[in-house]
PDB file of C-alpha atoms and ligand atoms in Angstrom:
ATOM      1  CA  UNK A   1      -0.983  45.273  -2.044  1.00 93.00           C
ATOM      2  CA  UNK A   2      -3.925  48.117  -2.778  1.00 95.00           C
ATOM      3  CA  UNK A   3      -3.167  51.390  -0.636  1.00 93.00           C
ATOM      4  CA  UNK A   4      -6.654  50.858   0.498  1.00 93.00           C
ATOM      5  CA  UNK A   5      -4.974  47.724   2.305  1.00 94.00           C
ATOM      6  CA  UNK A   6      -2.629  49.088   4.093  1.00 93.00           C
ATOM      7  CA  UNK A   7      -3.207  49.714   7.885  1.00 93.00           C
ATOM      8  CA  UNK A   8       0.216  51.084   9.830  1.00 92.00           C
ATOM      9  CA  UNK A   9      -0.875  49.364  13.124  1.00 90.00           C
ATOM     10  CA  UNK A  10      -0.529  45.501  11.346  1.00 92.00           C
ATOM     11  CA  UNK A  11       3.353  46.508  10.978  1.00 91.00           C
ATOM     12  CA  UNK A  12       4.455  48.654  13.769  1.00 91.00           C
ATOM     13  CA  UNK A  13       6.357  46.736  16.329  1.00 91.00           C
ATOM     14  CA  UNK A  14       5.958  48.432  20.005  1.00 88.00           C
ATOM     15  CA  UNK A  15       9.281  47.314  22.108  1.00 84.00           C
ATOM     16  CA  UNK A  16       7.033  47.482  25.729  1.00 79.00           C
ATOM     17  CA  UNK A  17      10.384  46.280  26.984  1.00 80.00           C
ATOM     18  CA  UNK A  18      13.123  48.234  25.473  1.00 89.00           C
ATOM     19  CA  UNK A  19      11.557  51.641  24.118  1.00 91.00           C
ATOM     20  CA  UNK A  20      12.157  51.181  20.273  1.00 93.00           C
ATOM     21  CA  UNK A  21       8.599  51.284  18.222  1.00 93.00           C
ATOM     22  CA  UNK A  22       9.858  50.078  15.018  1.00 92.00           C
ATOM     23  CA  UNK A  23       7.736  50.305  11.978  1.00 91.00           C
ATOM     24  CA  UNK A  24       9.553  48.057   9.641  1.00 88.00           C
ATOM     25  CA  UNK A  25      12.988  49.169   9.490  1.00 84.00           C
ATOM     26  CA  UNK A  26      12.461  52.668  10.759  1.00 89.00           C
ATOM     27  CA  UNK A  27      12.204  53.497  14.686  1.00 91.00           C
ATOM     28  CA  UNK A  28       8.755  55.483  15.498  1.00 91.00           C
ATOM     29  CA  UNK A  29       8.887  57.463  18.001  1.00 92.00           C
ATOM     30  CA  UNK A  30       5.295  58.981  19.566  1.00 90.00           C
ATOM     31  CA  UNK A  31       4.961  62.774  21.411  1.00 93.00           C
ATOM     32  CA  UNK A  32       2.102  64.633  23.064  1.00 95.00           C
ATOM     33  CA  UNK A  33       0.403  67.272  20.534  1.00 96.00           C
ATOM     34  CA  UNK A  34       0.655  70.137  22.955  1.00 96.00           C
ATOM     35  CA  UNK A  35       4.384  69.313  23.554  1.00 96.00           C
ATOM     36  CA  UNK A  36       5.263  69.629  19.742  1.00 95.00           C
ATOM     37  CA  UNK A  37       3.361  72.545  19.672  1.00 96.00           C
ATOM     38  CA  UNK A  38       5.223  74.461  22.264  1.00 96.00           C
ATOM     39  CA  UNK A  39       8.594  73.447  20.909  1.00 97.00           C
ATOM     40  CA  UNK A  40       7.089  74.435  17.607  1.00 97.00           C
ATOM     41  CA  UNK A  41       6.807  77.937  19.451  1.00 97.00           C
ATOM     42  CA  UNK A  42       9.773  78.307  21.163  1.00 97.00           C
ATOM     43  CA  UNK A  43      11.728  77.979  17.377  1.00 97.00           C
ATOM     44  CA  UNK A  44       9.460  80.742  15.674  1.00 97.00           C
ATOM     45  CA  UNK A  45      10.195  82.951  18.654  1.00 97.00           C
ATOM     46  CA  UNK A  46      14.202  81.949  18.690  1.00 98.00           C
ATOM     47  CA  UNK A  47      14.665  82.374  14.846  1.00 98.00           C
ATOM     48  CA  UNK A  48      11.664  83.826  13.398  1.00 97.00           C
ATOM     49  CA  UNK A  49       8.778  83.060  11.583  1.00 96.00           C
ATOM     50  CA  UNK A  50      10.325  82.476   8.017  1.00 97.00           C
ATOM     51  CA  UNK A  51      13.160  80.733   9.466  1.00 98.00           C
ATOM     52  CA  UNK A  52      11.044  78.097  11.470  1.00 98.00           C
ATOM     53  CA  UNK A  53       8.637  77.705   8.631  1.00 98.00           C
ATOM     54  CA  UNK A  54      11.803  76.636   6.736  1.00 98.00           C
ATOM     55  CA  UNK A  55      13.005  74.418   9.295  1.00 98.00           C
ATOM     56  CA  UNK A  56       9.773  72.883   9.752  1.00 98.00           C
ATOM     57  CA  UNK A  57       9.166  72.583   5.796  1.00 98.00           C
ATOM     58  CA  UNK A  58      12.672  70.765   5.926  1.00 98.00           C
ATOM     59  CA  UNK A  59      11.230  68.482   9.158  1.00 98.00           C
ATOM     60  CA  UNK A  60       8.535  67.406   7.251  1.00 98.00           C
ATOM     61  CA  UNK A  61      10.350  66.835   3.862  1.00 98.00           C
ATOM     62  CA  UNK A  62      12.666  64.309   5.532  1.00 97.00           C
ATOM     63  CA  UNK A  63      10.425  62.957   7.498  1.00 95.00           C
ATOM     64  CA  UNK A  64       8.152  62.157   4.222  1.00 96.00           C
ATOM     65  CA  UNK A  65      11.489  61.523   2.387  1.00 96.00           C
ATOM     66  CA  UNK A  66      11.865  58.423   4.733  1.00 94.00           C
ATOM     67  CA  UNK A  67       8.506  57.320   4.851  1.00 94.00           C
ATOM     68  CA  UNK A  68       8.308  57.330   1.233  1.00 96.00           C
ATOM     69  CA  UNK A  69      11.887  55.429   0.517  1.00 94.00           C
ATOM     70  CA  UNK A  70      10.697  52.949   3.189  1.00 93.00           C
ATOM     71  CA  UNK A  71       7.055  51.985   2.364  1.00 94.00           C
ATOM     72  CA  UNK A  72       8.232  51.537  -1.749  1.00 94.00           C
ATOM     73  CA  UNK A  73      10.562  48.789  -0.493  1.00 93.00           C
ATOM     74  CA  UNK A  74       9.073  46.865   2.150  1.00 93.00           C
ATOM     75  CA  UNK A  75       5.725  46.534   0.145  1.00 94.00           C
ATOM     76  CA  UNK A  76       4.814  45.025  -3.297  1.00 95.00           C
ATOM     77  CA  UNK A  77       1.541  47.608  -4.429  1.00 95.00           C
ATOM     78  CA  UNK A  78      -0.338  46.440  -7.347  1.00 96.00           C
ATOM     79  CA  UNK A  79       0.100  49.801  -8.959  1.00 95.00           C
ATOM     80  CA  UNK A  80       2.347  53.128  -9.224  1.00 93.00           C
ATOM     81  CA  UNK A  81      -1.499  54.359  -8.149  1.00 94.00           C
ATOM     82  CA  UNK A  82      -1.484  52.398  -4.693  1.00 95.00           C
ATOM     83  CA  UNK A  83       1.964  53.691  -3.871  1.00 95.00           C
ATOM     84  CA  UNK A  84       1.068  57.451  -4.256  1.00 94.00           C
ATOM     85  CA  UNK A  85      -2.065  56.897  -2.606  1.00 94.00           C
ATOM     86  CA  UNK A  86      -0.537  55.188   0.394  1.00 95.00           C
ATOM     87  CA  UNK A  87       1.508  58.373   1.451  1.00 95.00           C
ATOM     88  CA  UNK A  88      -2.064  60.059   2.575  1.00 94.00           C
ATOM     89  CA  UNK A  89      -3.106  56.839   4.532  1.00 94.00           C
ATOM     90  CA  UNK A  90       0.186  56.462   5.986  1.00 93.00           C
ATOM     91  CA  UNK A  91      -0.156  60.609   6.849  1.00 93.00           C
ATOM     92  CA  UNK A  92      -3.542  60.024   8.372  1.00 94.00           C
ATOM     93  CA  UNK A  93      -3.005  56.770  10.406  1.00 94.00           C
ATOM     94  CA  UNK A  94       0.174  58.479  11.477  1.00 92.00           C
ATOM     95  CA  UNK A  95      -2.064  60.832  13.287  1.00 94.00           C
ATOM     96  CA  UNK A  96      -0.890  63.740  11.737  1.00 96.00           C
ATOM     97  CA  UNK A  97      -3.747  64.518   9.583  1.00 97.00           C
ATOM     98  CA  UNK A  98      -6.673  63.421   7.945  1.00 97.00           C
ATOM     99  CA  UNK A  99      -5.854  63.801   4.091  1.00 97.00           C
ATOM    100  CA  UNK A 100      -8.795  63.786   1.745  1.00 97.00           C
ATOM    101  CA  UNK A 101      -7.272  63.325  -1.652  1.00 95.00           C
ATOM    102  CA  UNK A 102      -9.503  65.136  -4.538  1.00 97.00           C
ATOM    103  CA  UNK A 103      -7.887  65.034  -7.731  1.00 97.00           C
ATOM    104  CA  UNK A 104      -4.503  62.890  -8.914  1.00 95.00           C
ATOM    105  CA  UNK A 105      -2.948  62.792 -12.527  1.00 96.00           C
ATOM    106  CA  UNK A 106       0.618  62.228 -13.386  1.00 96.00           C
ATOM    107  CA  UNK A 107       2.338  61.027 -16.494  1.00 95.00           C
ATOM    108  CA  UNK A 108       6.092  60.173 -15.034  1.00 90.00           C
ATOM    109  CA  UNK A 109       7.146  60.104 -18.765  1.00 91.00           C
ATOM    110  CA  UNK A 110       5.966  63.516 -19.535  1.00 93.00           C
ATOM    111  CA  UNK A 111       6.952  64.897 -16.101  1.00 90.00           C
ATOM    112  CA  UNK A 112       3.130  66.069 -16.113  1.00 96.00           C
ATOM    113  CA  UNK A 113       2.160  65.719 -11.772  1.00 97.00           C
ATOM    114  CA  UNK A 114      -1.644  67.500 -10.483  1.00 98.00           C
ATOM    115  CA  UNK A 115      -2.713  66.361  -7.142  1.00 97.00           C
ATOM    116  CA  UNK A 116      -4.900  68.275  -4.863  1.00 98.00           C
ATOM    117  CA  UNK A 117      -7.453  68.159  -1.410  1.00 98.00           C
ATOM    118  CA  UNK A 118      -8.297  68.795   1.629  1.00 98.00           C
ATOM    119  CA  UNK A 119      -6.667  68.272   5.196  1.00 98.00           C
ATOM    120  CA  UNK A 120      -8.573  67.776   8.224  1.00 98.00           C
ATOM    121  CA  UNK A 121      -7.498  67.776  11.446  1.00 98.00           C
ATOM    122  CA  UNK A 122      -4.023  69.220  11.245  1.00 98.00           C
ATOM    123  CA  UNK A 123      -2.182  69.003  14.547  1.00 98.00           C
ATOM    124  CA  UNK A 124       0.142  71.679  13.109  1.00 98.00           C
ATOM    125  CA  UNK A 125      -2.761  73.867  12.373  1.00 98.00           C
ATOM    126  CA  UNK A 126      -4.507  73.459  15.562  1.00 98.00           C
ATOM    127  CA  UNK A 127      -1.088  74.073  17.649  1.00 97.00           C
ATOM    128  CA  UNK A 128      -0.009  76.981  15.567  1.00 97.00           C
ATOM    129  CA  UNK A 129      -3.699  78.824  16.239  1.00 97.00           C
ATOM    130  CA  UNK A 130      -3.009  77.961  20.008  1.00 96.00           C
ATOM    131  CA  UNK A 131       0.051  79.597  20.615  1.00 94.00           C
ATOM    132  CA  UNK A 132      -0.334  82.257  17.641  1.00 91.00           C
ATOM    133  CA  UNK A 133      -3.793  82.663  16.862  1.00 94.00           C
ATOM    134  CA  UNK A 134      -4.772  83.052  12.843  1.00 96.00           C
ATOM    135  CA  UNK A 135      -2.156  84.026  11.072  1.00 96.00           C
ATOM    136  CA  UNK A 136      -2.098  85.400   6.813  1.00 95.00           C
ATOM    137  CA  UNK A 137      -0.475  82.586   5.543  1.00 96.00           C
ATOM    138  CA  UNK A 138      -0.755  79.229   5.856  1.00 98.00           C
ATOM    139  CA  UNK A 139       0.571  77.227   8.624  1.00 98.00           C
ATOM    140  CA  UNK A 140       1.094  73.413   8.060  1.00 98.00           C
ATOM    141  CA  UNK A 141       4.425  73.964   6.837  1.00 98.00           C
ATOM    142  CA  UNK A 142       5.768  70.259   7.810  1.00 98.00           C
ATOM    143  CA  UNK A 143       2.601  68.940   6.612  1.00 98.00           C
ATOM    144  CA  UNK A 144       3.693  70.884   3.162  1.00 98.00           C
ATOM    145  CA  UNK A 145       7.234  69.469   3.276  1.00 98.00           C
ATOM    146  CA  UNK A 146       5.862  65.691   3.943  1.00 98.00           C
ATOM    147  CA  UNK A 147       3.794  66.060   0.998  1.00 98.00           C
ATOM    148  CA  UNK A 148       6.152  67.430  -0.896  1.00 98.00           C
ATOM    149  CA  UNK A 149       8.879  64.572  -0.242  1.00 98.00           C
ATOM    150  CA  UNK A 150       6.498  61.900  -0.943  1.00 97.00           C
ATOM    151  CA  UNK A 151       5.479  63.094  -4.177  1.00 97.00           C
ATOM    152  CA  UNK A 152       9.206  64.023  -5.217  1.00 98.00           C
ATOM    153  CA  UNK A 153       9.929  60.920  -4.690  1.00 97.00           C
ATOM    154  CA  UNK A 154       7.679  59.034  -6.613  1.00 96.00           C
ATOM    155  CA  UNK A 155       8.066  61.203  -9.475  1.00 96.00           C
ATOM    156  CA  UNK A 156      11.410  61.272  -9.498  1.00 95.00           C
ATOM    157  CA  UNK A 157      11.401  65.150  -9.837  1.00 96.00           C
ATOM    158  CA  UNK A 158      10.828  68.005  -7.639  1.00 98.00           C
ATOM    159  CA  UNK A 159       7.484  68.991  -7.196  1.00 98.00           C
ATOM    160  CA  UNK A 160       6.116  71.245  -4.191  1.00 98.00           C
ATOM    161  CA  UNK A 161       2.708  70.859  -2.305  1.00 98.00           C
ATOM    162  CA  UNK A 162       1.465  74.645  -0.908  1.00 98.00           C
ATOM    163  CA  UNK A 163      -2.045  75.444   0.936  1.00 98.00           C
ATOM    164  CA  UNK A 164      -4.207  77.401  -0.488  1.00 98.00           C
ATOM    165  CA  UNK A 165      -6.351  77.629   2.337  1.00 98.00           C
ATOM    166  CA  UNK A 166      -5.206  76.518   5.998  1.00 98.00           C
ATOM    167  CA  UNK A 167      -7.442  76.116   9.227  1.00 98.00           C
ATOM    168  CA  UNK A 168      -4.486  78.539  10.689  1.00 98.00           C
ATOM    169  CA  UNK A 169      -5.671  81.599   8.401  1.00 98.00           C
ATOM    170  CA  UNK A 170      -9.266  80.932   9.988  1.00 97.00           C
ATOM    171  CA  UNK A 171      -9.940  78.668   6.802  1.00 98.00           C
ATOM    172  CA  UNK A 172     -12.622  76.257   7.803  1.00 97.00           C
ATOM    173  CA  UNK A 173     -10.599  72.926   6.404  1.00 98.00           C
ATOM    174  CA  UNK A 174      -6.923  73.514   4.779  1.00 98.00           C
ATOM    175  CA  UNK A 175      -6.371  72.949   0.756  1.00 98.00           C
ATOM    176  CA  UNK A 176      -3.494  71.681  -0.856  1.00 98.00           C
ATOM    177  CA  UNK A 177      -1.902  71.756  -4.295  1.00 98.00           C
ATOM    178  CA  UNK A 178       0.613  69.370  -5.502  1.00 98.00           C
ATOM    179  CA  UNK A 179       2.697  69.892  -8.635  1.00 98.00           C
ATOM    180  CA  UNK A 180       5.934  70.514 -10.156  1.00 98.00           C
ATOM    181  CA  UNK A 181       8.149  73.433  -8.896  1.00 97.00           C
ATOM    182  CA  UNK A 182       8.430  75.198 -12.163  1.00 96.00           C
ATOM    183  CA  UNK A 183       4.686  75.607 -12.023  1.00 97.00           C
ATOM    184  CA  UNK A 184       4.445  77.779  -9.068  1.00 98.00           C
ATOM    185  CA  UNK A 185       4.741  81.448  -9.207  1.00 97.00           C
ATOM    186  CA  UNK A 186       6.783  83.692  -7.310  1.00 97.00           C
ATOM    187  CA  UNK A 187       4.974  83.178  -4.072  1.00 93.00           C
ATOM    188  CA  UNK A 188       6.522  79.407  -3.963  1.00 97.00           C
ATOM    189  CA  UNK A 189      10.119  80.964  -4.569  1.00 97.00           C
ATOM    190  CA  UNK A 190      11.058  80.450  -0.652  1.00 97.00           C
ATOM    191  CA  UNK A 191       9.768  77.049  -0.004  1.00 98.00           C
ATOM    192  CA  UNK A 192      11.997  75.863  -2.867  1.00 98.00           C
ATOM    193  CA  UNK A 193      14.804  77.783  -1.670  1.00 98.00           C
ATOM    194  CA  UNK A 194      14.577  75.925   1.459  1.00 98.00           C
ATOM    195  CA  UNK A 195      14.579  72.389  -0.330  1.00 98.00           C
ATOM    196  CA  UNK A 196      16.985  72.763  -2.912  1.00 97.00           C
ATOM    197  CA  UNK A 197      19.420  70.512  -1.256  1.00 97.00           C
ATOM    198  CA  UNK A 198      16.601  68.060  -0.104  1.00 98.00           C
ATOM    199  CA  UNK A 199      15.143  67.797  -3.720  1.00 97.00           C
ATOM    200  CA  UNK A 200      18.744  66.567  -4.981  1.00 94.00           C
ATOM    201  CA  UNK A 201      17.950  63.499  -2.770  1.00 89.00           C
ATOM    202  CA  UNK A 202      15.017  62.232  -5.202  1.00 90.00           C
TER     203      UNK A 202
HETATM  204 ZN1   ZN B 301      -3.207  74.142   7.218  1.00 89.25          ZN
END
Protein backbone atom coordinates (compact mmCIF):
# COMPACT_ATOMS: atom_id res chain seq x y z
CA UNK A 1 0.00 0.00 0.00
CA UNK A 2 1.14 3.88 -0.98
CA UNK A 3 0.21 6.32 2.03
CA UNK A 4 -1.51 8.19 -0.67
CA UNK A 5 -3.92 5.02 -0.53
CA UNK A 6 -4.87 4.96 2.57
CA UNK A 7 -8.33 6.41 3.56
CA UNK A 8 -9.28 5.73 7.57
CA UNK A 9 -13.05 5.58 6.73
CA UNK A 10 -12.49 2.06 4.38
CA UNK A 11 -11.30 0.45 7.87
CA UNK A 12 -13.13 1.91 10.72
CA UNK A 13 -15.86 -0.32 11.92
CA UNK A 14 -18.87 1.84 13.60
CA UNK A 15 -20.72 -0.70 16.21
CA UNK A 16 -24.40 1.37 15.59
CA UNK A 17 -25.48 -1.38 17.94
CA UNK A 18 -23.08 -1.75 20.71
CA UNK A 19 -21.00 1.64 20.95
CA UNK A 20 -17.42 0.30 20.05
CA UNK A 21 -15.96 2.19 16.71
CA UNK A 22 -13.12 -0.02 16.11
CA UNK A 23 -10.48 0.94 13.68
CA UNK A 24 -8.70 -2.29 13.20
CA UNK A 25 -7.75 -3.51 16.46
CA UNK A 26 -7.96 -0.25 18.33
CA UNK A 27 -11.45 1.18 19.72
CA UNK A 28 -12.10 4.95 18.33
CA UNK A 29 -13.84 6.82 20.24
CA UNK A 30 -15.36 10.42 18.70
CA UNK A 31 -16.00 13.88 21.04
CA UNK A 32 -17.40 17.32 20.29
CA UNK A 33 -14.46 20.00 19.66
CA UNK A 34 -15.84 22.48 22.12
CA UNK A 35 -16.13 19.69 24.78
CA UNK A 36 -12.32 18.79 24.53
CA UNK A 37 -11.64 22.21 24.61
CA UNK A 38 -13.25 23.00 27.87
CA UNK A 39 -11.80 19.96 29.57
CA UNK A 40 -8.60 21.11 27.97
CA UNK A 41 -9.32 24.31 30.19
CA UNK A 42 -10.41 23.09 33.22
CA UNK A 43 -6.66 21.05 33.48
CA UNK A 44 -4.54 24.30 32.71
CA UNK A 45 -6.58 26.07 35.36
CA UNK A 46 -6.36 22.88 37.97
CA UNK A 47 -2.54 22.31 37.45
CA UNK A 48 -1.16 25.02 35.46
CA UNK A 49 -0.08 25.87 32.24
CA UNK A 50 3.32 23.91 32.10
CA UNK A 51 1.83 21.07 33.80
CA UNK A 52 -1.15 20.60 31.29
CA UNK A 53 1.07 21.29 28.35
CA UNK A 54 2.98 18.24 29.71
CA UNK A 55 0.06 16.20 30.19
CA UNK A 56 -1.29 17.02 26.94
CA UNK A 57 2.27 16.51 25.15
CA UNK A 58 2.09 13.00 26.95
CA UNK A 59 -1.85 12.60 25.52
CA UNK A 60 -0.75 13.07 22.26
CA UNK A 61 2.52 10.99 22.39
CA UNK A 62 0.51 7.89 23.31
CA UNK A 63 -2.06 8.50 21.39
CA UNK A 64 0.47 8.71 18.21
CA UNK A 65 2.47 5.91 19.95
CA UNK A 66 -0.62 3.64 19.24
CA UNK A 67 -1.54 4.82 16.04
CA UNK A 68 1.85 4.36 14.83
CA UNK A 69 2.45 0.61 16.40
CA UNK A 70 -0.98 -0.19 14.89
CA UNK A 71 -1.01 1.12 11.26
CA UNK A 72 2.90 -0.60 10.74
CA UNK A 73 1.21 -3.95 11.44
CA UNK A 74 -2.07 -4.13 9.99
CA UNK A 75 -0.75 -2.70 6.60
CA UNK A 76 1.92 -3.89 4.06
CA UNK A 77 3.31 -0.08 2.56
CA UNK A 78 5.44 -0.33 -0.40
CA UNK A 79 8.04 1.78 1.31
CA UNK A 80 9.61 2.98 4.81
CA UNK A 81 8.43 6.43 2.77
CA UNK A 82 4.58 5.45 2.72
CA UNK A 83 4.68 4.51 6.37
CA UNK A 84 6.05 7.93 7.61
CA UNK A 85 3.89 9.65 5.32
CA UNK A 86 0.76 7.88 6.47
CA UNK A 87 1.01 9.31 10.12
CA UNK A 88 -0.04 12.96 8.56
CA UNK A 89 -3.01 11.38 6.55
CA UNK A 90 -4.03 9.34 9.36
CA UNK A 91 -3.64 12.93 11.60
CA UNK A 92 -5.73 14.75 9.06
CA UNK A 93 -8.55 12.21 8.30
CA UNK A 94 -8.60 11.81 12.05
CA UNK A 95 -9.91 15.29 12.10
CA UNK A 96 -7.41 16.60 14.15
CA UNK A 97 -5.54 18.59 11.71
CA UNK A 98 -4.74 19.23 8.33
CA UNK A 99 -0.88 18.41 8.06
CA UNK A 100 0.92 19.79 5.06
CA UNK A 101 4.20 17.97 5.01
CA UNK A 102 7.15 20.26 3.41
CA UNK A 103 10.36 18.69 3.69
CA UNK A 104 11.30 14.79 4.84
CA UNK A 105 14.90 13.20 4.96
CA UNK A 106 16.04 10.47 7.20
CA UNK A 107 18.85 7.99 6.99
CA UNK A 108 17.74 5.30 9.90
CA UNK A 109 21.38 4.01 9.61
CA UNK A 110 22.97 7.27 10.32
CA UNK A 111 20.29 8.31 12.84
CA UNK A 112 20.12 11.52 10.48
CA UNK A 113 15.79 12.53 10.79
CA UNK A 114 14.57 16.42 9.14
CA UNK A 115 10.93 16.71 8.65
CA UNK A 116 9.05 19.89 8.64
CA UNK A 117 5.40 21.89 7.58
CA UNK A 118 2.61 23.39 8.15
CA UNK A 119 -0.68 22.57 10.18
CA UNK A 120 -3.95 23.82 9.29
CA UNK A 121 -6.84 23.69 11.08
CA UNK A 122 -5.73 22.70 14.54
CA UNK A 123 -8.65 21.95 16.83
CA UNK A 124 -6.16 22.41 19.69
CA UNK A 125 -5.21 25.75 18.39
CA UNK A 126 -8.59 27.00 17.72
CA UNK A 127 -9.89 25.76 21.35
CA UNK A 128 -6.90 27.04 23.18
CA UNK A 129 -7.49 30.82 21.48
CA UNK A 130 -11.21 30.33 22.65
CA UNK A 131 -10.86 29.87 26.13
CA UNK A 132 -7.31 31.70 26.41
CA UNK A 133 -6.94 33.98 23.68
CA UNK A 134 -3.17 34.22 21.95
CA UNK A 135 -0.84 33.12 24.03
CA UNK A 136 3.60 33.48 23.58
CA UNK A 137 4.18 30.10 22.95
CA UNK A 138 2.83 27.69 20.99
CA UNK A 139 -0.20 25.77 21.75
CA UNK A 140 -0.74 22.38 19.92
CA UNK A 141 1.04 20.61 22.48
CA UNK A 142 -0.81 17.06 21.80
CA UNK A 143 -0.52 17.74 18.24
CA UNK A 144 3.47 18.05 19.16
CA UNK A 145 3.44 14.83 21.20
CA UNK A 146 1.47 12.81 18.26
CA UNK A 147 4.07 13.87 15.97
CA UNK A 148 6.60 13.22 18.02
CA UNK A 149 5.51 9.44 18.80
CA UNK A 150 5.03 8.68 15.27
CA UNK A 151 8.29 9.70 14.18
CA UNK A 152 10.08 8.02 17.31
CA UNK A 153 8.74 5.24 16.34
CA UNK A 154 9.67 4.81 12.98
CA UNK A 155 13.08 5.81 13.64
CA UNK A 156 13.59 3.85 16.29
CA UNK A 157 15.08 6.83 18.30
CA UNK A 158 13.79 9.77 20.05
CA UNK A 159 13.20 12.62 18.09
CA UNK A 160 10.86 15.69 19.12
CA UNK A 161 8.49 17.74 16.78
CA UNK A 162 8.14 21.68 18.27
CA UNK A 163 6.15 24.71 16.48
CA UNK A 164 7.78 27.32 15.44
CA UNK A 165 4.88 29.24 14.70
CA UNK A 166 1.26 28.27 16.06
CA UNK A 167 -2.22 29.82 15.02
CA UNK A 168 -2.46 30.17 19.09
CA UNK A 169 0.46 32.91 19.16
CA UNK A 170 -1.74 34.81 16.44
CA UNK A 171 0.48 32.93 13.74
CA UNK A 172 -1.56 32.82 10.61
CA UNK A 173 -0.97 28.77 9.98
CA UNK A 174 1.26 26.76 12.72
CA UNK A 175 4.96 25.34 11.67
CA UNK A 176 6.50 22.36 12.77
CA UNK A 177 9.99 20.90 13.06
CA UNK A 178 10.76 17.33 13.39
CA UNK A 179 14.16 15.98 14.40
CA UNK A 180 16.24 14.27 16.84
CA UNK A 181 16.24 15.42 20.54
CA UNK A 182 19.89 16.11 20.77
CA UNK A 183 19.36 18.70 18.09
CA UNK A 184 17.19 21.02 19.95
CA UNK A 185 18.47 23.69 22.14
CA UNK A 186 17.65 24.52 25.52
CA UNK A 187 14.19 25.73 24.76
CA UNK A 188 13.16 21.87 23.95
CA UNK A 189 14.71 20.82 27.45
CA UNK A 190 10.99 20.48 29.05
CA UNK A 191 9.17 18.71 26.37
CA UNK A 192 11.83 15.98 26.64
CA UNK A 193 11.67 15.98 30.24
CA UNK A 194 8.13 15.17 29.96
CA UNK A 195 8.75 12.11 27.52
CA UNK A 196 11.63 10.54 28.86
CA UNK A 197 9.73 7.58 30.03
CA UNK A 198 7.51 7.55 26.81
CA UNK A 199 10.64 7.64 24.47
CA UNK A 200 11.96 4.30 26.26
CA UNK A 201 8.84 2.74 24.61
CA UNK A 202 10.34 3.12 20.90
ZN1 LIG B 1 -0.33 25.41 16.69
Amino acid sequence: MQASDFQLEADLEYGTRDGVNAFKNNRMVTFNADAIGLLRQQLIDAVGVDTARDLLLRFGFQSGLADFLQMKTAYDFETPDDLLEVGPALHTQEGIVAVEPVEMEYDRAEGHFYFNGLWHNSYEAEQHVIHNGESDHPVCWSLMGYGSAWCSGFMGEPVLELETRCVGMGDDVCEWVIKPIDEWGPDAEPYIAALEDLYAEV
